[in-house]
Amino acid sequence: MDDAVVVGSGPNGLSAAIALAQAGASVRVLEARDEIGGGIRTAELTLPGFLHDVCSGCHPMGVLSPWFRSLPLAAHGLRWIHPPASVAHPLDGQPAVLLRRSPRETAHDLGDDARRYERLVAPFLRAPHELLADLLGPLRIPKHPIRLARFGLPGLLPAAAAFRSRFRGERARALLAGLAAHSILPLERPLTAAVAMIFALTAHVEDWPVAAGGSQEIARALASYLRALGGRIETGRHVRCLTDLPPARVVLFDTSPAQLADIGESILPASYVRRLRRYRYGPGAFKLDWALDGPIPWRDPRCLEASTVHLGGTLDEIAAAEAAVWRGEHPERPFVLLVQQSQFDATRAPEGKHTGYAYCHVPSGSTVDRTEAIERQIERFAPGFRDRILARRAMGTADLQNENPNCVGGAITGGVADLGQFFARPVARLDPYSTPHSRLFICSASTPPGGGVHGMCGYFAARSALRRLKRLPENLPPLG
Ligand SMILES: Cc1cc2nc3c(=O)[nH]c(=O)nc-3n(C[C@H](O)[C@H](O)[C@H](O)COP(=O)(O)OP(=O)(O)OC[C@H]3O[C@@H](n4cnc5c(N)ncnc54)[C@H](O)[C@@H]3O)c2cc1C
């Protein structure tokens, strides 16, 4: 009997397995697909020789994750490639705003708001790693409470109101709105200002990198280190019920709360199962990948310096688009997040060619094809883009969920992260990784600190499981 089985090999599943193995536990990972990685996979989605990140494309949280930073991932083959800028935010009729490592250089792009921007970010850049360590975890007593309070109180505000009142010009407001839109919440909701500030902070500490060779290399490095610690990974093992599980003292689910409810229904209290089923996943995504004949012909060529490009225009426009998605609508001008990996990593495309990756938010379960709307937003800031397309691949909400059952309704970050579900995910419990059953745990992005490739959910879930393992007998009956 293994000490632990982990269901799912996303960044959180692999992280949980590593933390368990580091503590001396015997651990086995079961992955439904034939390849590992979940949200960190890379594939030839369009033409031979063009490598596309299937889900996650850009990794500010990956490079700054306190957990990943503690692991020897470079020794296991992971190399981050840092672009000259993290984000480019083009605007109509004026140069793009560039979010660069230097707050001063970034502020320089913001006209009259330069000083105000520097004053916003400066206090958090004195000890950013400590602040991130407090932010990226479950609700607990922070190690740096004053710093966290200085960050958290203004961060509680809705981004739209906070940045309209703080800045006078469109440029700073637009930049911060684009960062806030990563929350996949309407910008009128509390906490969205904090999301913008966290992403700004990450960009001033490390330029948002892409993984050399594709996001799959993060999974490969995690898996290689796990195997070096004695952990095992089995692919093609879809767990649908308890009897699909091999003997183990504890089981950690890198799955959606819905799957945990279905699989564990017979041994979990009905009230807990009901709460898992009430979990809110929020909007989905519509994603496009392109094989391109050359770089994207941005009207402002400085956009080629950034790994990520935010296409949505002004704060008002972005706020309107994101609010529309929450009303169940498909805005004419969606907010588009674009990543241009091949600009920095030559292994992604044949010589002289490029890849493109972009998505916009859509209502949960949407069946609407957003290809035209996304490409129109790109053409708006990069006229002639369509002429460079050699091939494209679209993924709607159903495709995303077919690729990975954790993407419920096409949701890409493990569920809504609003005030009600930020720490209380998947349900409100003192230890959110544990369940009322002493041998079942959840470790996916549907636990704190939520979506993104950082492995922190897996790390904290493993700590919870390790505490339990100390108290459980060596031999236990099967769960099913
Ligand atoms: C389109 C898209 C773009 C994104 N962009 C970014 C980005 O740029 N940067 C970033 O940091 N994050 C991004 N994310 C989010 C990020 O990918 C996720 O938050 C992260 O992968 C979550 O990790 P996880 O381990 O919780 O789950 P996942 O990565 O979803 O992995 C779960 C794994 O479990 C497996 N599994 C599920 N159910 C079962 C079962 N019953 N039996 C066996 N195996 C099972 C799945 O096949 C999958 O391999 C993006 C996500 C998507 C979809």
Short mmCIF file of C-alpha atoms and ligand atoms in Angstrom, two decimals, residues 7-14 30-33 35-41 54-62 237-240 254-256 259 263 285 287 339 357 359 395 400 403-407 410-414 443-446 450-454 457, ligand 1:
data_model
loop_
_atom_site.label_atom_id
_atom_site.label_comp_id
_atom_site.label_asym_id
_atom_site.label_seq_id
_atom_site.Cartn_x
_atom_site.Cartn_y
_atom_site.Cartn_z
CA VAL A 7 -5.21 11.91 -8.90
CA GLY A 8 -4.09 14.26 -11.69
CA SER A 9 -0.65 15.45 -12.84
CA GLY A 10 -1.20 19.20 -13.24
CA PRO A 11 1.31 21.53 -11.58
CA ASN A 12 -0.55 21.14 -8.27
CA GLY A 13 -0.78 17.35 -8.46
CA LEU A 14 2.94 17.04 -9.25
CA LEU A 30 -2.49 8.77 -11.70
CA GLU A 31 -3.11 10.88 -14.80
CA ALA A 32 -6.16 10.38 -17.04
CA ARG A 33 -4.45 11.52 -20.24
CA GLU A 35 0.64 12.78 -21.26
CA ILE A 36 1.30 14.53 -17.96
CA GLY A 37 1.00 18.22 -17.13
CA GLY A 38 -2.68 19.24 -17.23
CA GLY A 39 -2.51 23.02 -17.74
CA ILE A 40 1.20 22.84 -18.64
CA ARG A 41 1.30 20.94 -21.90
CA VAL A 54 -2.23 24.12 -24.93
CA CYS A 55 -3.24 26.04 -21.76
CA SER A 56 -0.83 28.13 -19.73
CA GLY A 57 1.55 30.24 -21.80
CA CYS A 58 3.24 32.79 -19.58
CA HIS A 59 4.56 32.26 -16.07
CA PRO A 60 4.91 35.18 -13.67
CA MET A 61 3.56 33.01 -10.84
CA GLY A 62 5.72 30.07 -11.88
CA ARG A 237 -5.40 6.16 -15.58
CA HIS A 238 -8.73 8.04 -15.45
CA VAL A 239 -10.16 7.77 -11.93
CA ARG A 240 -13.97 7.73 -12.14
CA ASP A 254 -5.91 17.45 -8.35
CA THR A 255 -9.42 17.68 -9.76
CA SER A 256 -12.44 19.93 -9.82
CA GLN A 259 -15.20 15.35 -9.62
CA ILE A 263 -15.91 10.06 -6.93
CA ALA A 285 -12.41 30.94 -22.28
CA LYS A 287 -8.70 30.19 -27.21
CA VAL A 339 1.17 35.57 -25.72
CA TYR A 357 -1.68 32.35 -28.71
CA TYR A 359 -7.91 33.89 -25.61
CA MET A 395 -10.69 25.76 -28.65
CA LEU A 400 -11.16 22.91 -23.05
CA GLU A 403 -8.95 18.34 -22.88
CA ASN A 404 -9.12 18.57 -19.09
CA PRO A 405 -12.20 17.84 -16.96
CA ASN A 406 -10.98 20.45 -14.45
CA CYS A 407 -11.95 23.20 -16.94
CA GLY A 410 -14.34 26.18 -20.04
CA ALA A 411 -13.16 27.80 -16.75
CA ILE A 412 -9.38 28.07 -16.82
CA THR A 413 -8.31 28.95 -13.27
CA GLY A 414 -10.12 26.47 -11.07
CA CYS A 443 -5.04 19.87 -4.03
CA SER A 444 -6.13 21.53 -7.31
CA ALA A 445 -6.45 25.20 -8.25
CA SER A 446 -9.91 25.02 -6.67
CA GLY A 450 -6.25 29.43 -6.68
CA GLY A 451 -5.46 29.46 -10.39
CA GLY A 452 -2.11 29.79 -12.08
CA VAL A 453 0.97 27.65 -12.45
CA HIS A 454 2.70 27.98 -9.07
CA CYS A 457 -2.12 24.54 -3.75
C1 LIG B 1 -6.35 28.32 -21.82
C2 LIG B 1 -5.63 28.48 -20.51
C3 LIG B 1 -4.66 29.47 -20.35
C4 LIG B 1 -3.99 29.63 -19.14
N1 LIG B 1 -2.98 30.55 -19.06
C5 LIG B 1 -2.22 30.61 -17.93
C6 LIG B 1 -1.05 31.38 -17.90
O1 LIG B 1 -0.64 31.99 -18.91
N2 LIG B 1 -0.33 31.40 -16.73
C7 LIG B 1 -0.69 30.69 -15.62
O2 LIG B 1 0.01 30.73 -14.59
N3 LIG B 1 -1.80 29.92 -15.65
C8 LIG B 1 -2.57 29.86 -16.76
N4 LIG B 1 -3.66 29.03 -16.82
C9 LIG B 1 -4.12 28.37 -15.58
C10 LIG B 1 -3.31 27.16 -15.21
O3 LIG B 1 -3.07 26.34 -16.33
C11 LIG B 1 -4.07 26.36 -14.14
O4 LIG B 1 -4.48 27.21 -13.09
C12 LIG B 1 -3.19 25.25 -13.58
O5 LIG B 1 -2.78 24.37 -14.60
C13 LIG B 1 -3.95 24.47 -12.51
O6 LIG B 1 -3.18 23.40 -12.11
P1 LIG B 1 -3.82 22.12 -11.41
O7 LIG B 1 -2.70 21.20 -11.09
O8 LIG B 1 -4.71 22.57 -10.32
O9 LIG B 1 -4.78 21.47 -12.49
P2 LIG B 1 -4.60 21.13 -14.01
O10 LIG B 1 -3.42 21.79 -14.59
O11 LIG B 1 -5.93 21.40 -14.61
O12 LIG B 1 -4.30 19.58 -14.04
C14 LIG B 1 -5.22 18.61 -13.62
C15 LIG B 1 -4.78 17.27 -14.18
O13 LIG B 1 -5.59 16.27 -13.58
C16 LIG B 1 -6.02 15.37 -14.59
N5 LIG B 1 -7.27 14.81 -14.11
C17 LIG B 1 -8.42 15.48 -13.87
N6 LIG B 1 -9.37 14.64 -13.46
C18 LIG B 1 -8.80 13.42 -13.41
C19 LIG B 1 -9.29 12.13 -13.04
N7 LIG B 1 -10.54 11.95 -12.63
N8 LIG B 1 -8.44 11.06 -13.11
C20 LIG B 1 -7.15 11.23 -13.49
N9 LIG B 1 -6.65 12.43 -13.86
C21 LIG B 1 -7.47 13.51 -13.82
C22 LIG B 1 -6.18 16.22 -15.81
O14 LIG B 1 -6.12 15.44 -17.00
C23 LIG B 1 -4.98 17.15 -15.67
O15 LIG B 1 -3.83 16.60 -16.26
C24 LIG B 1 -4.33 28.82 -18.03
C25 LIG B 1 -5.27 27.81 -18.18
C26 LIG B 1 -5.91 27.62 -19.40
C27 LIG B 1 -6.90 26.48 -19.57
#
